Coordinates of C-alpha atoms in Angstrom, one line a residue:
X1 CA 11.8 -17.4 19.4
X2 CA 8.2 -18.5 19.1
X3 CA 6.0 -16.0 17.1
X4 CA 9.1 -13.8 16.6
X5 CA 7.8 -13.3 13.0
X6 CA 4.6 -11.6 14.2
X7 CA 6.2 -9.1 16.5
X8 CA 5.7 -5.4 15.6
X9 CA 8.3 -3.8 13.5
X10 CA 9.1 -1.2 16.2
X11 CA 9.2 -3.9 18.9
X12 CA 11.6 -6.1 17.0
X13 CA 13.6 -3.0 16.1
X14 CA 14.0 -2.0 19.8
X15 CA 15.1 -5.6 20.7
X16 CA 17.7 -5.5 17.9
X17 CA 18.9 -2.0 18.8
X18 CA 19.2 -2.9 22.5
X19 CA 21.2 -6.0 21.5
X20 CA 18.7 -8.3 23.2
X21 CA 18.6 -10.2 19.9
X22 CA 20.7 -9.8 16.8
X23 CA 19.6 -8.6 13.4
X24 CA 21.2 -11.7 11.8
X25 CA 19.2 -14.0 14.1
X26 CA 16.0 -12.3 13.2
X27 CA 16.8 -12.2 9.5
X28 CA 17.7 -15.9 9.5
X29 CA 14.4 -16.7 11.3
X30 CA 12.4 -14.9 8.6
X31 CA 14.4 -16.4 5.7
X32 CA 13.6 -19.8 7.2
X33 CA 9.9 -18.9 7.4
X34 CA 9.9 -17.7 3.8
X35 CA 11.6 -21.0 2.7
X36 CA 8.9 -23.1 4.5
X37 CA 5.8 -21.1 3.7
X38 CA 6.3 -19.1 0.5
X39 CA 6.3 -22.1 -1.8
X40 CA 2.6 -22.1 -0.9
X41 CA 1.9 -18.4 -0.5
X42 CA 3.9 -17.2 -3.5
X43 CA 4.5 -13.7 -2.2
X44 CA 8.2 -13.3 -3.1
X45 CA 9.5 -13.0 -6.6
X46 CA 13.1 -13.2 -5.5
X47 CA 14.6 -13.8 -2.0
X48 CA 17.9 -11.9 -1.5
X49 CA 19.2 -14.3 1.2
X50 CA 23.0 -13.7 0.9
X51 CA 22.8 -9.9 0.8
X52 CA 20.2 -9.9 3.6
X53 CA 22.5 -11.8 5.9
X54 CA 25.4 -9.6 5.0
X55 CA 23.3 -6.5 5.7
X56 CA 22.1 -7.9 9.0
X57 CA 25.7 -8.6 10.1
X58 CA 26.6 -5.1 9.2
X59 CA 23.7 -3.7 11.2
X60 CA 24.7 -5.7 14.2
X61 CA 28.3 -4.4 13.9
X62 CA 27.1 -0.8 13.7
X63 CA 24.7 -1.2 16.6
X64 CA 27.5 -2.7 18.7
X65 CA 29.6 0.4 17.9
X66 CA 26.8 2.6 19.0
X67 CA 26.0 3.8 15.5
X68 CA 22.2 4.0 15.4
X69 CA 20.4 4.7 12.2
X70 CA 16.8 4.9 13.6
X71 CA 13.9 2.7 14.3
X72 CA 14.3 0.5 11.2
X73 CA 17.9 -0.3 11.9
X74 CA 18.4 -4.1 11.6
X75 CA 14.8 -4.8 10.7
X76 CA 14.0 -7.1 7.8
X77 CA 11.6 -5.6 5.2
X78 CA 10.7 -6.3 1.5
X79 CA 9.6 -4.2 -1.5
X80 CA 7.3 -4.6 -4.5
X81 CA 9.0 -5.8 -7.6
X82 CA 8.7 -2.5 -9.5
X83 CA 11.2 -0.8 -7.3
X84 CA 14.8 -0.9 -8.5
X85 CA 17.4 -2.6 -6.3
X86 CA 20.9 -2.3 -7.6
X87 CA 22.2 -5.5 -9.2
X88 CA 18.9 -7.3 -8.6
X89 CA 16.5 -8.3 -11.5
X90 CA 13.4 -6.1 -11.4
X91 CA 10.5 -7.3 -13.6
X92 CA 7.5 -5.1 -12.9
X93 CA 5.5 -8.4 -13.0
X94 CA 6.3 -8.5 -16.8
X95 CA 8.3 -11.3 -18.6
X96 CA 9.0 -8.5 -21.1
X97 CA 11.6 -7.0 -18.7
X98 CA 12.7 -10.0 -16.8
X99 CA 16.3 -9.4 -17.8
X100 CA 16.4 -5.8 -16.4
X101 CA 19.0 -5.4 -13.7
X102 CA 19.2 -1.8 -12.3
X103 CA 22.5 -0.1 -11.9
X104 CA 21.2 1.9 -8.9
X105 CA 18.6 1.7 -6.2
X106 CA 15.2 3.4 -6.4
X107 CA 15.2 6.3 -4.0
X108 CA 12.8 4.5 -1.7
X109 CA 15.1 1.4 -1.6
X110 CA 18.1 3.7 -1.0
X111 CA 16.3 5.4 1.9
X112 CA 15.3 2.1 3.5
X113 CA 19.0 1.0 3.3
X114 CA 20.2 4.3 4.7
X115 CA 17.8 3.8 7.6
X116 CA 19.5 0.4 8.2
X117 CA 16.6 -1.8 7.1
X118 CA 17.4 -5.3 5.8
X119 CA 16.1 -6.0 2.4
X120 CA 14.8 -9.6 2.3
X121 CA 13.7 -9.5 -1.3
X122 CA 11.3 -8.4 -4.1
X123 CA 7.6 -9.1 -3.8
X124 CA 5.2 -10.4 -6.5
X125 CA 2.9 -8.0 -8.2
X126 CA 0.5 -7.9 -11.1
X127 CA 1.7 -7.3 -14.7
X128 CA 2.7 -3.7 -15.1
X129 CA 1.0 -3.0 -11.7
X130 CA -2.4 -3.2 -13.3
X131 CA -5.1 -5.8 -12.3
X132 CA -4.0 -9.2 -13.5
X133 CA -0.9 -11.4 -12.8
X134 CA 0.9 -12.5 -15.9
X135 CA 0.3 -16.2 -16.7
X136 CA 4.0 -16.8 -16.1
X137 CA 3.7 -15.7 -12.4
X138 CA 1.7 -17.5 -9.7
X139 CA -0.6 -15.1 -7.9
X140 CA 0.0 -14.8 -4.1
X141 CA -2.4 -16.7 -1.8
X142 CA -4.3 -14.9 0.9
X143 CA -2.9 -16.3 4.2
X144 CA -6.2 -16.0 6.0
X145 CA -8.2 -18.2 3.5
X146 CA -7.0 -19.7 0.3
X147 CA -10.2 -19.0 -1.5
X148 CA -10.0 -15.2 -0.8
X149 CA -8.6 -12.6 -3.3
X150 CA -5.2 -11.4 -2.2
X151 CA -5.5 -7.9 -3.5
X152 CA -4.5 -6.0 -6.6
X153 CA -1.0 -5.2 -7.8
X154 CA 0.6 -5.0 -4.3
X155 CA -0.7 -8.5 -3.5
X156 CA 2.8 -9.8 -2.7
X157 CA 3.5 -7.1 -0.1
X158 CA 0.0 -7.6 1.4
X159 CA 0.5 -11.4 1.8
X160 CA 4.1 -11.3 3.0
X161 CA 3.4 -8.7 5.6
X162 CA 0.2 -10.4 6.9
X163 CA 1.9 -13.8 7.0
X164 CA 5.0 -12.7 9.0
X165 CA 7.4 -13.0 6.0
X166 CA 8.7 -9.5 6.6
X167 CA 8.0 -6.8 9.3
X168 CA 6.8 -4.3 6.7
X169 CA 6.8 -3.8 3.0
X170 CA 6.6 -1.2 0.3
X171 CA 3.7 -1.2 -2.1
X172 CA 2.3 1.2 -4.7
X173 CA -1.2 2.5 -5.3
X174 CA -2.5 3.8 -8.6
X175 CA -6.2 3.0 -8.1
X176 CA -6.3 1.1 -4.8
X177 CA -3.3 -1.2 -4.8
X178 CA -2.0 -0.4 -1.3
X179 CA -5.5 -0.2 0.1
X180 CA -7.1 -3.4 -1.5
X181 CA -4.3 -5.8 -0.3
X182 CA -4.1 -4.1 3.0
X183 CA -7.8 -4.5 3.5
X184 CA -8.2 -8.1 2.4
X185 CA -5.1 -9.3 4.2
X186 CA -5.9 -7.5 7.4
X187 CA -2.9 -5.1 7.6
X188 CA -2.4 -1.3 7.8
X189 CA -1.4 0.6 4.6
X190 CA -0.6 4.2 4.0
X191 CA -1.0 5.9 0.6
X192 CA 0.8 9.1 1.1
X193 CA 0.1 12.4 -0.6
X194 CA 1.2 12.3 -4.2
X195 CA 4.7 13.8 -4.1
X196 CA 5.4 13.0 -0.5
X197 CA 7.5 10.0 -1.5
X198 CA 9.9 10.0 -4.5
X199 CA 8.9 7.8 -7.5
X200 CA 12.4 7.7 -8.8
X201 CA 13.5 4.2 -9.7
X202 CA 10.0 2.8 -9.8
X203 CA 8.4 1.5 -13.0
X204 CA 5.3 3.6 -13.9
X205 CA 1.8 2.6 -14.4
X206 CA 0.3 6.1 -14.5
X207 CA 2.7 8.8 -13.4
X208 CA 0.2 11.3 -12.1
X209 CA -1.6 8.7 -10.0
X210 CA 1.2 6.4 -8.8
X211 CA 1.8 6.6 -5.0
X212 CA 4.4 4.7 -3.1
X213 CA 3.8 3.8 0.5
X214 CA 4.3 1.5 3.4
X215 CA 2.3 -1.6 4.4
X216 CA 2.7 -2.9 7.9
X217 CA 0.8 -4.6 10.7
X218 CA -0.1 -1.5 12.6
X219 CA -0.2 2.3 12.3
X220 CA 3.0 3.0 14.3
X221 CA 5.0 0.6 12.1
X222 CA 3.7 2.1 8.9
X223 CA 4.4 5.6 10.2
X224 CA 8.0 4.6 11.0
X225 CA 8.4 3.3 7.5
X226 CA 6.9 6.4 6.0
X227 CA 9.3 8.5 8.0
X228 CA 12.2 6.7 6.4
X229 CA 11.1 7.1 2.8
X230 CA 9.3 10.5 2.7
X231 CA 10.8 13.7 1.6
X232 CA 12.2 15.8 -1.3
X233 CA 14.3 13.9 -3.9
X234 CA 16.2 15.9 -6.5
X235 CA 16.0 12.9 -8.8
X236 CA 12.2 13.2 -8.8
X237 CA 11.2 16.8 -9.7
X238 CA 7.6 16.0 -8.7
X239 CA 8.6 15.2 -5.1
X240 CA 7.4 17.8 -2.6
X241 CA 9.8 20.3 -1.0
X242 CA 7.5 20.5 2.1
X243 CA 9.0 19.5 5.5
X244 CA 8.3 16.0 6.6
X245 CA 6.9 15.9 10.2
X246 CA 8.0 13.5 12.9
X247 CA 5.1 11.1 12.6
X248 CA 5.9 9.0 15.6
X249 CA 6.4 12.0 17.9
X250 CA 3.0 13.5 16.8
X251 CA 1.1 10.2 16.5
X252 CA -0.2 9.9 20.0
X253 CA -2.1 13.2 20.4
X254 CA -5.5 11.6 20.1
X255 CA -8.7 12.5 18.3
X256 CA -10.5 14.6 20.9
X257 CA -12.5 17.2 18.9
X258 CA -11.2 15.9 15.6
X259 CA -13.8 16.5 13.0
X260 CA -14.4 13.3 11.0
X261 CA -16.5 13.9 7.8
X262 CA -19.0 11.2 7.1
X263 CA -21.4 11.0 4.1
X264 CA -23.7 8.3 5.5
X265 CA -25.4 7.6 2.1
X266 CA -22.1 7.4 0.3
X267 CA -20.2 5.4 2.9
X268 CA -22.8 3.0 4.2
X269 CA -25.6 2.5 1.7
X270 CA -23.5 0.8 -1.0
X271 CA -21.7 -1.7 1.2
X272 CA -22.8 -5.1 2.2
X273 CA -24.1 -5.9 5.7
X274 CA -20.9 -7.2 7.3
X275 CA -19.0 -4.2 6.1
X276 CA -21.8 -1.8 7.2
X277 CA -21.8 -3.3 10.7
X278 CA -18.0 -3.1 11.0
X279 CA -18.0 0.5 9.8
X280 CA -20.8 1.6 12.1
X281 CA -18.9 0.1 15.1
X282 CA -15.8 1.9 14.0
X283 CA -17.6 5.2 14.0
X284 CA -18.9 4.5 17.5
X285 CA -15.3 4.0 18.6
X286 CA -14.3 7.4 17.3
X287 CA -17.2 9.0 19.1
X288 CA -16.2 7.4 22.3
X289 CA -12.6 8.6 21.8
X290 CA -13.9 12.2 21.6
X291 CA -14.0 12.8 17.8
X292 CA -16.9 14.7 16.3
X293 CA -18.8 13.3 13.3
X294 CA -19.7 15.9 10.7
X295 CA -22.2 15.3 7.9
X296 CA -20.6 15.9 4.5
X297 CA -21.6 15.3 0.9
X298 CA -19.1 13.5 -1.2
X299 CA -18.8 14.2 -4.9
X300 CA -19.6 11.6 -7.6
X301 CA -16.8 9.0 -7.1
X302 CA -18.5 6.6 -9.5
X303 CA -17.8 9.0 -12.3
X304 CA -14.2 9.1 -11.0
X305 CA -14.1 5.3 -11.1
X306 CA -15.4 5.4 -14.7
X307 CA -12.8 8.0 -15.7
X308 CA -9.9 6.1 -14.2
X309 CA -9.5 3.6 -17.1
X310 CA -9.1 6.2 -19.9
X311 CA -6.8 8.5 -17.8
X312 CA -4.7 5.5 -16.6
X313 CA -4.6 4.1 -20.1
X314 CA -3.2 7.3 -21.6
X315 CA -0.4 7.6 -19.0
X316 CA 0.4 3.9 -19.2
X317 CA 0.6 4.2 -23.0
X318 CA 3.3 6.9 -22.5
X319 CA 5.1 4.7 -20.0
X320 CA 5.1 1.8 -22.5
X321 CA 5.6 3.7 -25.7
X322 CA 9.0 2.1 -26.4
X323 CA 7.6 -1.5 -26.3
X324 CA 3.9 -1.2 -27.1
X325 CA 2.5 -2.0 -29.6
X326 CA 5.9 -3.1 -31.0
X327 CA 6.2 -6.0 -28.6
X328 CA 2.5 -6.6 -28.1
X329 CA 2.8 -10.4 -28.1
X330 CA 4.8 -10.2 -24.9
X331 CA 2.0 -8.4 -23.0
X332 CA -0.9 -10.1 -21.3
X333 CA -4.4 -9.4 -22.6
X334 CA -5.5 -7.1 -19.7
X335 CA -2.7 -4.6 -19.9
X336 CA -2.7 -4.8 -23.7
X337 CA -6.3 -3.8 -23.7
X338 CA -5.6 -0.9 -21.4
X339 CA -2.8 0.3 -23.7
X340 CA -5.0 0.0 -26.7
X341 CA -7.5 2.3 -25.0
X342 CA -4.7 4.8 -24.3
X343 CA -3.9 5.0 -28.0
X344 CA -7.6 5.5 -28.9
X345 CA -8.7 8.4 -26.6
X346 CA -9.1 11.6 -28.5
X347 CA -7.9 15.0 -27.4
X348 CA -11.4 16.4 -26.7
X349 CA -12.4 13.5 -24.5
X350 CA -9.1 13.7 -22.7
X351 CA -9.6 17.4 -21.9
X352 CA -13.1 16.5 -20.5
X353 CA -11.4 13.9 -18.3
X354 CA -8.9 16.5 -17.1
X355 CA -11.6 19.0 -16.3
X356 CA -13.7 16.4 -14.3
X357 CA -10.5 15.4 -12.4
X358 CA -9.7 19.0 -11.5
X359 CA -13.3 19.6 -10.3
X360 CA -13.2 16.5 -8.2
X361 CA -10.0 17.7 -6.5
X362 CA -11.6 21.0 -5.8
X363 CA -14.7 19.5 -4.3
X364 CA -12.7 17.3 -1.9
X365 CA -10.5 20.2 -1.0
X366 CA -13.6 22.1 -0.2
X367 CA -14.9 19.4 2.1
X368 CA -11.7 19.8 4.2
X369 CA -12.6 23.4 4.9
X370 CA -15.1 22.0 7.5
X371 CA -13.6 18.7 8.5
X372 CA -10.1 17.3 9.5
X373 CA -10.4 13.9 7.8
X374 CA -12.9 11.9 5.8
X375 CA -14.2 8.5 6.8
X376 CA -14.5 5.9 4.0
X377 CA -14.9 2.2 3.2
X378 CA -12.2 0.6 1.1
X379 CA -14.2 -2.2 -0.6
X380 CA -18.0 -2.5 -0.7
X381 CA -18.1 -6.3 -0.5
X382 CA -16.3 -8.1 2.3
X383 CA -16.0 -11.8 1.3
X384 CA -14.2 -11.3 -2.0
X385 CA -13.5 -14.9 -2.9
X386 CA -12.0 -15.8 -6.3
X387 CA -15.4 -16.9 -7.3
X388 CA -16.9 -13.5 -6.5
X389 CA -14.1 -11.7 -8.2
X390 CA -14.7 -13.7 -11.4
X391 CA -18.2 -12.4 -11.4
X392 CA -17.4 -8.8 -10.4
X393 CA -14.2 -8.4 -12.3
X394 CA -12.1 -5.4 -11.3
X395 CA -14.4 -2.8 -12.8
X396 CA -15.7 0.6 -11.7
X397 CA -17.5 -0.7 -8.6
X398 CA -14.3 -2.1 -7.2
X399 CA -12.6 1.3 -7.1
X400 CA -15.7 3.3 -6.1
X401 CA -14.0 4.2 -2.8
X402 CA -10.4 4.3 -3.9
X403 CA -9.6 5.7 -7.4
X404 CA -11.0 9.2 -6.6
X405 CA -8.1 9.7 -4.1
X406 CA -5.6 8.7 -6.8
X407 CA -7.0 11.4 -9.0
X408 CA -6.8 14.0 -6.3
X409 CA -3.6 12.8 -4.7
X410 CA -5.0 13.0 -1.1
X411 CA -3.3 10.7 1.5
X412 CA -5.2 7.8 3.0
X413 CA -4.6 5.2 5.7
X414 CA -6.3 1.8 5.6
X415 CA -6.9 -0.1 8.8
X416 CA -8.6 -3.4 9.7
X417 CA -11.9 -3.1 11.6
X418 CA -13.6 -6.5 11.7
X419 CA -14.0 -10.0 10.3
X420 CA -16.8 -11.7 8.5
X421 CA -18.3 -15.1 9.5
X422 CA -15.8 -16.9 7.3
X423 CA -12.9 -14.9 8.7
X424 CA -12.3 -12.3 5.9
X425 CA -10.7 -9.1 7.2
X426 CA -12.8 -5.9 6.9
X427 CA -11.2 -2.5 6.6
X428 CA -11.9 1.2 6.4
X429 CA -9.8 4.2 5.3
X430 CA -9.3 7.7 6.6
X431 CA -8.5 10.4 4.0
X432 CA -6.7 13.6 5.0
X433 CA -5.9 16.9 3.3
X434 CA -2.8 17.1 1.1
X435 CA 0.4 16.6 3.1
X436 CA -1.5 16.1 6.4
X437 CA -0.5 12.5 7.0
X438 CA 0.0 13.4 10.6
X439 CA -3.8 13.8 11.3
X440 CA -4.8 10.5 9.7
X441 CA -2.0 8.7 11.5
X442 CA -3.2 10.2 14.8
X443 CA -6.7 9.0 14.0
X444 CA -5.5 5.5 13.1
X445 CA -3.3 5.2 16.1
X446 CA -6.0 6.2 18.5
X447 CA -8.4 3.7 16.9
X448 CA -5.8 0.9 17.3
X449 CA -5.3 1.6 20.9
X450 CA -8.9 0.6 21.7
X451 CA -9.4 -2.2 19.1
X452 CA -7.6 -5.5 18.5
X453 CA -8.1 -6.2 14.8
X454 CA -4.6 -5.2 13.9
X455 CA -3.1 -7.6 16.4
X456 CA -4.8 -10.7 14.8
X457 CA -2.6 -12.8 12.5
X458 CA -3.3 -15.7 10.1
X459 CA -3.0 -19.1 11.8
X460 CA 0.1 -20.1 9.8

């Protein structure tokens, strides 16, 4: 079973569902890999070994009876530790709630289980899904290079997926936390349209910007996971009633004549040379595939990045109002400072923030009148080592290309597109109109048919 852990989710699913290999055999293989590697990588908060094996045996029995649940049936996956799993402690990266044991599954977890996926465990995240890991938790280690940043709050999902400790994972993104760890760990991540995936049973950071989505090693795998979790949920009134398309069936239609919007100044002038080179080559691939590049002018996303802190802080203060500032001592300094900001923003300033956010959404919606998707970097600097991160911090420049799309709720897909000299993955993102995940998935799939970056794995 050499390299079994690095097989594609859909490939291992087909092997399990054809009974070439059993779900239990695959699950035990990954549990063994977690046991041997995760003491170094620190991607899992809790490994659910007993229940995972039980679920795998059940999947094998169902498959033997001809009861097929879909492409995820029997496939081991994992979820970020802000999603409730019935009977399993869920901490949100916070010692403050380390005794919380949900009495039900988050809708996303329930849908994964309904699809027959095997839940290996809960993955490490930053405190409250903000920027910093609480001092009581060891941050995950990037499997490509130990000195590299491992991403923001969905760092555990990013590391586990890249390192072959699951076949796919679920992350969340409020300002870039699916996209950052997907980019820096060299995997594919989808931030769906806000409302496409239910947020019921997920601890909040900022309700109007929180997105839940899949992280996998290629577009097809991520699309299959999105298929399983998307759709209306009566438990979440903000979830969309719109029909969920068959992403896998529509994925392979190609990009011929697809209009890709590119603001060259915005997308290429602010990034470092390795990133610029990789992005330029990526655009060349799309041209060769038959897409049309269309000049666009992006709105001021720096202003959006600057506005993110106060808007997030207000919504986070609401989410934490029962425990903050009452239990302030149990909070880390980073999230405490954000919550303090949330309590200090006045009504007039908040209304100005809301107006700028509405204008931003309108501007980006206007761009989609002339293009099908927008091409964008994810991070301006490629080699984000811990040393570089200490200098930069996680301020406005970090989210220049990400936070705007949390404000507007547009869907994005992040894909690897290169490597630096020291081996750091480089990525780009494609942004689509609201609820048009199909088009960005088509673009991503077409790109991955003619490139190899998604098929590279850390040498561990």
